[in-house]
mmCIF file of C-alpha atoms and ligand atoms in Angstrom:
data_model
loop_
_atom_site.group_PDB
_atom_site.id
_atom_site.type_symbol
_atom_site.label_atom_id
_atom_site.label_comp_id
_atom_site.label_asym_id
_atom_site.label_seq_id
_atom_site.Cartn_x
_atom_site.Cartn_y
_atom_site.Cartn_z
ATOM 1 C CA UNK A 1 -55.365 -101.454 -66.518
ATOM 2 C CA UNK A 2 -56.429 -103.546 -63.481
ATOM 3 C CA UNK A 3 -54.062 -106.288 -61.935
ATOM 4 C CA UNK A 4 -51.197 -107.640 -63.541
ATOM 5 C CA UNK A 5 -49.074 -110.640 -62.518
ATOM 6 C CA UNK A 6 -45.728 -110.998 -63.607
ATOM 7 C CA UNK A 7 -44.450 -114.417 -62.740
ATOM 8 C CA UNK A 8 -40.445 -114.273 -62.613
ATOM 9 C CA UNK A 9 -38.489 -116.951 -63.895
ATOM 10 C CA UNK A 10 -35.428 -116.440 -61.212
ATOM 11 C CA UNK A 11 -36.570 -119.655 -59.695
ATOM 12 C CA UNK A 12 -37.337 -121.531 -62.828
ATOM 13 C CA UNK A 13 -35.216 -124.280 -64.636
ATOM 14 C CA UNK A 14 -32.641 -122.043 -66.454
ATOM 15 C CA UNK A 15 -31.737 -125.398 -68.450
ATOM 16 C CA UNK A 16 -35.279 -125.487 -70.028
ATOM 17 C CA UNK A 17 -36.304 -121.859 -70.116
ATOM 18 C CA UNK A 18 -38.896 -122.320 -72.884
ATOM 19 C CA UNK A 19 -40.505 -124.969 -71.299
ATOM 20 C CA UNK A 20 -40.730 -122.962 -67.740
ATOM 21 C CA UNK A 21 -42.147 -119.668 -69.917
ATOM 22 C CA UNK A 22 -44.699 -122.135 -71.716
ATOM 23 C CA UNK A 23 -46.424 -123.137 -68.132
ATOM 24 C CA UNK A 24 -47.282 -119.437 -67.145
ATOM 25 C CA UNK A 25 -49.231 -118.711 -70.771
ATOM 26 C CA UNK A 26 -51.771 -116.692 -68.432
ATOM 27 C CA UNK A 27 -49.440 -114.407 -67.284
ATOM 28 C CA UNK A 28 -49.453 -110.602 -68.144
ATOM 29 C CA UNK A 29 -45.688 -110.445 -67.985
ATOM 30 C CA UNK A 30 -42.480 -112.661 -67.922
ATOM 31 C CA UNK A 31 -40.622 -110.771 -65.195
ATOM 32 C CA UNK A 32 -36.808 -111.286 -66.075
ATOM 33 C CA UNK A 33 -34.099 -110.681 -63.819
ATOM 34 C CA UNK A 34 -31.178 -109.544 -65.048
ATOM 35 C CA UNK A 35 -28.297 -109.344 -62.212
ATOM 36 C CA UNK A 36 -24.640 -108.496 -63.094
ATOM 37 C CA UNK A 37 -22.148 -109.711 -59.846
ATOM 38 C CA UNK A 38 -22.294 -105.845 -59.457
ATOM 39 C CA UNK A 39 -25.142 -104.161 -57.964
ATOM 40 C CA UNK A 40 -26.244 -107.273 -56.358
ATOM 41 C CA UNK A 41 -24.125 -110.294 -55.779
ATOM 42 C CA UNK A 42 -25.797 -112.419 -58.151
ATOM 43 C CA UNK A 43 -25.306 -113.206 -62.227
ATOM 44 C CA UNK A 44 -27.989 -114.497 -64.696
ATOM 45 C CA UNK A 45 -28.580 -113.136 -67.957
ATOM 46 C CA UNK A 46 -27.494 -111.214 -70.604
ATOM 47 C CA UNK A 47 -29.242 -109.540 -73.806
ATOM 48 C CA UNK A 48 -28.593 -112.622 -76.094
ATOM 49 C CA UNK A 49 -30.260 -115.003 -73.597
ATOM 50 C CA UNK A 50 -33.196 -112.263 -72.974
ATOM 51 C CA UNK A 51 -33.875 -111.939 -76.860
ATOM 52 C CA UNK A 52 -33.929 -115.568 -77.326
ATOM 53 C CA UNK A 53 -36.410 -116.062 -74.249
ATOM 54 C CA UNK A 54 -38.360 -113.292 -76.313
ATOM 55 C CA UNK A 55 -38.428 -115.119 -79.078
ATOM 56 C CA UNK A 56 -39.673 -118.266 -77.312
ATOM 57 C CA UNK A 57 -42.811 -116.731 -75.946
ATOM 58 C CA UNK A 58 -45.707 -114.680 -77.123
ATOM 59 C CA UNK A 59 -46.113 -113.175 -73.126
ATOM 60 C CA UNK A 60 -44.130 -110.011 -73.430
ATOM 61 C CA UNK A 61 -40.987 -109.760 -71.232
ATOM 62 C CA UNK A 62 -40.341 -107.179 -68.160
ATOM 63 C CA UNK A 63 -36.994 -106.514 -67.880
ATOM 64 C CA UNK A 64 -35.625 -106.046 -63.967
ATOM 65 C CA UNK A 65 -32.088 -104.759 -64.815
ATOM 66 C CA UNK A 66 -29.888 -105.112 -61.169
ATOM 67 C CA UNK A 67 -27.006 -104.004 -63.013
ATOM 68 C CA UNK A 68 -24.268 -101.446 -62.644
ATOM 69 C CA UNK A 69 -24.508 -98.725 -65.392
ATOM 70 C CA UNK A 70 -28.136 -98.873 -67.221
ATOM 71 C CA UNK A 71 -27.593 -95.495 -68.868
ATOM 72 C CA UNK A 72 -25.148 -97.651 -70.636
ATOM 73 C CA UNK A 73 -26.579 -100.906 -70.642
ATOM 74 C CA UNK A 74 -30.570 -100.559 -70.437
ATOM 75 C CA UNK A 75 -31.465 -100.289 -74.447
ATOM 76 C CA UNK A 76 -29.894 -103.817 -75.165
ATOM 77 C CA UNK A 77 -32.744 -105.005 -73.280
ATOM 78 C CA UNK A 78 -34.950 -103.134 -75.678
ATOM 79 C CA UNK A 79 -33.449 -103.833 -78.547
ATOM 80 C CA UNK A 80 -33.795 -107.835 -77.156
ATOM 81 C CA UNK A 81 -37.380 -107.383 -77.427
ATOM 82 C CA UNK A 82 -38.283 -106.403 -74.051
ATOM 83 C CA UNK A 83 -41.854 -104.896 -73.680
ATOM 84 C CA UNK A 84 -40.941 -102.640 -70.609
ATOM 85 C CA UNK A 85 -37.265 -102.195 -68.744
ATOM 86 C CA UNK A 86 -37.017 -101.478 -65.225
ATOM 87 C CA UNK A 87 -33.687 -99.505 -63.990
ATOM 88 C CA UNK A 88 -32.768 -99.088 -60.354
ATOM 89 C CA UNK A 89 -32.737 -95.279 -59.502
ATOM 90 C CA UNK A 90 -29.427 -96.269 -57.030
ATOM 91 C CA UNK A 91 -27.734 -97.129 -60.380
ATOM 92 C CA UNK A 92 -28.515 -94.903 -62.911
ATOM 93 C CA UNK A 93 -26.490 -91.885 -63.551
ATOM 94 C CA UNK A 94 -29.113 -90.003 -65.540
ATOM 95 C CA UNK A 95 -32.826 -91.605 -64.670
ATOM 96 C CA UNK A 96 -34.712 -89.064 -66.780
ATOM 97 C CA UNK A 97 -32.629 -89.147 -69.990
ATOM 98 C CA UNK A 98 -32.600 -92.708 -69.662
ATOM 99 C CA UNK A 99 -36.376 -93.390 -68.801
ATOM 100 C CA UNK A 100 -36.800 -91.162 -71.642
ATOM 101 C CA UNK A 101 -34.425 -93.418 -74.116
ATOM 102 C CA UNK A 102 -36.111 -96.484 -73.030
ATOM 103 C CA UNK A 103 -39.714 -94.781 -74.203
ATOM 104 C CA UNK A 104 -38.223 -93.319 -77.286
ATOM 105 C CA UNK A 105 -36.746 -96.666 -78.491
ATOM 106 C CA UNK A 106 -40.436 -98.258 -77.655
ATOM 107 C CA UNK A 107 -40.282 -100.033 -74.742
ATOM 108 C CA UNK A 108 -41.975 -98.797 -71.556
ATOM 109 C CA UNK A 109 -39.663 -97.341 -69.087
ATOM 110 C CA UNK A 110 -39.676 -98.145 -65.660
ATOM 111 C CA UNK A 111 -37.656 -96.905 -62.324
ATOM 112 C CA UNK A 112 -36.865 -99.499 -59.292
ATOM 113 C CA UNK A 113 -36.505 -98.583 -55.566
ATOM 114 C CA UNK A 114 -34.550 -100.992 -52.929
ATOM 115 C CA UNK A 115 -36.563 -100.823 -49.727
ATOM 116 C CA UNK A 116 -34.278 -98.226 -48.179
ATOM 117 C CA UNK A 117 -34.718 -95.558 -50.957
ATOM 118 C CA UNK A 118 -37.388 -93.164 -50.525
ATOM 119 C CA UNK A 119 -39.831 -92.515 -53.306
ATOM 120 C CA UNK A 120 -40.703 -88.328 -52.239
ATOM 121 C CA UNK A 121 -37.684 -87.240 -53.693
ATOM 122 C CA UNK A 122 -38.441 -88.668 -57.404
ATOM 123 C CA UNK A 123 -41.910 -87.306 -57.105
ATOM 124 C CA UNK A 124 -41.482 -85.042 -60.374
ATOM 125 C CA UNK A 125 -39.764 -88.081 -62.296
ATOM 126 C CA UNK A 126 -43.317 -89.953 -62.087
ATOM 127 C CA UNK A 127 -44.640 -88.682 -64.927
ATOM 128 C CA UNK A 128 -41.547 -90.045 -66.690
ATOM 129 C CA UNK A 129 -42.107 -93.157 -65.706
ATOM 130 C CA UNK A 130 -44.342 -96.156 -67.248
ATOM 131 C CA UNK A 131 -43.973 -98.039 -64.037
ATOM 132 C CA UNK A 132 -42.634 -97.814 -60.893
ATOM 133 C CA UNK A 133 -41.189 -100.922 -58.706
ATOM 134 C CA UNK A 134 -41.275 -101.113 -54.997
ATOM 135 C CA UNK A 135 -38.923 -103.890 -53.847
ATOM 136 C CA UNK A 136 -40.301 -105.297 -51.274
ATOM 137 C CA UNK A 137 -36.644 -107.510 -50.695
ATOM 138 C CA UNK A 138 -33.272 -106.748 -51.043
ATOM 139 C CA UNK A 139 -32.817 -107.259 -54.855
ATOM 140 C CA UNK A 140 -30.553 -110.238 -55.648
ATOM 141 C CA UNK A 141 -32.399 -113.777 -54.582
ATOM 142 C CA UNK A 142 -35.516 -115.508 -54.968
ATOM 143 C CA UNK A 143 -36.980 -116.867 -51.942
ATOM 144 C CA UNK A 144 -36.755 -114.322 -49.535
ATOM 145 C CA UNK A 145 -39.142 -112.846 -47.037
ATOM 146 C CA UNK A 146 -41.742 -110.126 -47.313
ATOM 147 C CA UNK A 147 -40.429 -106.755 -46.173
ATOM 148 C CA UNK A 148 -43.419 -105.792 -44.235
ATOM 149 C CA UNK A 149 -41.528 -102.099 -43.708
ATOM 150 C CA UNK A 150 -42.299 -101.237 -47.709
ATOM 151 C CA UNK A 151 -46.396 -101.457 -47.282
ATOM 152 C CA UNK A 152 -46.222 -97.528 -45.879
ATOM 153 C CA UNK A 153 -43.982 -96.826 -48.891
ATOM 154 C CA UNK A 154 -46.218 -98.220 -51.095
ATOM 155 C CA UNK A 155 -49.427 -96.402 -49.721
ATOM 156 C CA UNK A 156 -47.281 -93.234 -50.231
ATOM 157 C CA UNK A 157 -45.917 -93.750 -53.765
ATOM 158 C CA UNK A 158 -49.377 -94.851 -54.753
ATOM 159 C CA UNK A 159 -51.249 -91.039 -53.044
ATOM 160 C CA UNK A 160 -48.356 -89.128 -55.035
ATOM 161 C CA UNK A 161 -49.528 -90.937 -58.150
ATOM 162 C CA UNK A 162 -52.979 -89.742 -57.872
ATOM 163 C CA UNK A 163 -52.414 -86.575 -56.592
ATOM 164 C CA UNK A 164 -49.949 -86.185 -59.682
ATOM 165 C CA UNK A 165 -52.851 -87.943 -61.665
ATOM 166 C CA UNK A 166 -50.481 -90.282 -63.693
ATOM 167 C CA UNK A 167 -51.676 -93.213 -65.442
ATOM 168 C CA UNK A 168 -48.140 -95.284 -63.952
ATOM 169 C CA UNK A 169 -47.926 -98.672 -62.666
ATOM 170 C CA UNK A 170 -46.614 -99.661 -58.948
ATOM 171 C CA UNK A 171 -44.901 -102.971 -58.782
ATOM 172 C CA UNK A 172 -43.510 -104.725 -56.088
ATOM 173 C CA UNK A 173 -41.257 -107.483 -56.193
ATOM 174 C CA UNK A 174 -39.972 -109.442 -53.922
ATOM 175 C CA UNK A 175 -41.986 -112.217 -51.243
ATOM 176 C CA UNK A 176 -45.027 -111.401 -52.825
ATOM 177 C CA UNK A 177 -47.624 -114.823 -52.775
ATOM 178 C CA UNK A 178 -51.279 -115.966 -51.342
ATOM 179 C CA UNK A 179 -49.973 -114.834 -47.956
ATOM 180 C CA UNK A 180 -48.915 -110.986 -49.079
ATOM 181 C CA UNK A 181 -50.575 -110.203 -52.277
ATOM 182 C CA UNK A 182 -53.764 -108.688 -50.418
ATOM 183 C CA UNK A 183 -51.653 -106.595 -48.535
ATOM 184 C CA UNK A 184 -49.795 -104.728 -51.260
ATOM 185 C CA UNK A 185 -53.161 -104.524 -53.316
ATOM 186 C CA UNK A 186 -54.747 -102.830 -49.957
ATOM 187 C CA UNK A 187 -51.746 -100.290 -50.064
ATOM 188 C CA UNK A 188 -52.052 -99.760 -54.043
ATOM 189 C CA UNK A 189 -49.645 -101.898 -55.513
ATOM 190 C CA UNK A 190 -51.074 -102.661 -59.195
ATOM 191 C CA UNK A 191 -48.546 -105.123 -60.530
ATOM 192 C CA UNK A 192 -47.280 -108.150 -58.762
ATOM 193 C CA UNK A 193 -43.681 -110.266 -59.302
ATOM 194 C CA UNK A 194 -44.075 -113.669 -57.864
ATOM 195 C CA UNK A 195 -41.105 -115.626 -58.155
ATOM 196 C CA UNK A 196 -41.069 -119.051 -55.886
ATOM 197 C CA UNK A 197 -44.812 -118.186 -54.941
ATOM 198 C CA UNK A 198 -45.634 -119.634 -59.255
ATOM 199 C CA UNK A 199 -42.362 -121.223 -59.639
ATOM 200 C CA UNK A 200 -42.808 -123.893 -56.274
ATOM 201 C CA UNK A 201 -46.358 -124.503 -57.550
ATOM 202 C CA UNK A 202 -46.981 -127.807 -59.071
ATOM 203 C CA UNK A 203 -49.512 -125.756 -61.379
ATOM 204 C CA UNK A 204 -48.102 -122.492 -62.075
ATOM 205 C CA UNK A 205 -50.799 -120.836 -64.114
ATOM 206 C CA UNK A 206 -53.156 -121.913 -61.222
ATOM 207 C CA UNK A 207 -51.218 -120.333 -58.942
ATOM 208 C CA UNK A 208 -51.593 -116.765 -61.173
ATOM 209 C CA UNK A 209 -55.189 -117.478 -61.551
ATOM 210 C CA UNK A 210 -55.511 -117.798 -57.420
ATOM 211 C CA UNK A 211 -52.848 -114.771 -57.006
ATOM 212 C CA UNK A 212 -55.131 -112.799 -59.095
ATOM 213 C CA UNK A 213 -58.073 -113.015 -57.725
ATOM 214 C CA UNK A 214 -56.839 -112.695 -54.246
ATOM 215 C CA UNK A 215 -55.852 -108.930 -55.700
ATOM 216 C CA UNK A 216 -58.440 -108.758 -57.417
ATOM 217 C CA UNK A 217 -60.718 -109.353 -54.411
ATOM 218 C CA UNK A 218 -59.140 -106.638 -52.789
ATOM 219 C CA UNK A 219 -59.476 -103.987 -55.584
ATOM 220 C CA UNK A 220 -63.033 -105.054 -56.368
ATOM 221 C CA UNK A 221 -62.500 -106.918 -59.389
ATOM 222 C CA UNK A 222 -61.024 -103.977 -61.141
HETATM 223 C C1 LIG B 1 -35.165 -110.436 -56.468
HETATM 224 C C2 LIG B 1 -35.865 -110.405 -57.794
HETATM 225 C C3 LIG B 1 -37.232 -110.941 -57.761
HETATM 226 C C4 LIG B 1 -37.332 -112.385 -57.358
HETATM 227 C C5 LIG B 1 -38.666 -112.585 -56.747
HETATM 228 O O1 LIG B 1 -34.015 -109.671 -56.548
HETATM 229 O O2 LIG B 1 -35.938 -109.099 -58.289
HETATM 230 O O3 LIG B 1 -37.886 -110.723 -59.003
HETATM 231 O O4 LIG B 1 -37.196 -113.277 -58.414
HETATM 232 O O5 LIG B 1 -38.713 -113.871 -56.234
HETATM 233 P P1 LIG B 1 -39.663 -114.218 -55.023
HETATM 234 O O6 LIG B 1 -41.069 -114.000 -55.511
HETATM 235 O O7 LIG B 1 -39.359 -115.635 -54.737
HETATM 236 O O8 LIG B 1 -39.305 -113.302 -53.904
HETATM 237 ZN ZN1 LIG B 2 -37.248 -108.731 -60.017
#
């Protein structure tokens, strides 16, 4: 599949979300993330907001659900029109039944680790899984710093994928921009979240088109 870039709209306008989605048209995704008060101590939206952003754009959405309870809560984000939905495995009651529900309702299905979680023991789950996401920050705000502490993570997650020889993604979220896109694409990280990096630009879809072939760069032009 190559590199992917999946702007998130965390630190867009939420008053003029249509607009915001219209100025990253190159992207591959719309990274969306959806936070309950719960699991991280931030809110932003819900399923009706999601399917109208859906609606607005012909970029498919990538769900990030930070919520309490996605074995309960995950398939509204499907049936909002979500492309793929991304659980965290700290949350989730049930990961494989509900990685499978995702995938049987059509969506791709997609587990998230906080940086403290290690991947080794969901090594069997990968072939479960459409995608797996690396945070590379403490899920709940834009803006914050690249955890340098996930790159040996990601080199790990990304020699169980091959040895497993699975066909899933590895995104990382979280700090990602010019600066620390080329490492995460040197430890195997094949889909990038950029938040602020696109959002701060005063050309967002230049900034993908420079964030992509920094990765790019590193992965040979893949
Ligand atoms: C953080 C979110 C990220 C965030 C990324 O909890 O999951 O998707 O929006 O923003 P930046 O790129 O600014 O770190
Ligand atoms: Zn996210």
């Amino acid at each position: 599949m190559g590199i992917q870039i999946t702007p998130s709209i965390l630190n867009a306008d939420f008053a003029d979300l249509g607009a915001e989605v219209a100025r990253i048209g190159s992207a591959d995704w719309v990274h969306v993330d959806v936070m309950d008060n719960h699991f991280v101590p931030n809110l932003t939206f819900g399923p009706a907001m999601v399917e109208a952003l859906a609606r607005s754009t012909d970029v498919p959405l990538d769900a990030h659900l930070m919520i309490d309870d996605p074995d309960r809560n995950a398939l509204a984000y499907v049936e909002a029109g979500c492309g793929s939905v991304t659980f965290h495995v700290e949350a989730a009651k049930a990961p494989v039944r509900l990685a499978r529900e995702i995938r049987s309702h059509g969506a791709r299905a997609s587990m998230a680790l906080k940086p403290a979680t290690p991947v080794e023991p969901y090594e069997d789950l990968l072939p479960e899984l459409d995608m797996l996401l690396l945070m590379t920050v403490e899920p709940g705000f834009g803006g914050q710093k690249f955890l340098d502490l996930v790159l040996p993570k990601i080199r790990r997650a990304r020699a169980l994928m091959d040895r497993h020889g699975v066909e899933t993604w590895l995104q990382v979220d979280g700090g990602v921009s010019l600066e620390t896109i080329e490492r995460c694409a040197e430890a195997g990280a094949d889909v990038f979240v950029a938040g602020s990096a696109v959002y701060s630009a005063d050309d967002p879809d230049r900034m993908i088109g420079e964030l992509r072939a920094r990765a790019e760069a590193v992965v040979g032009g893949s």
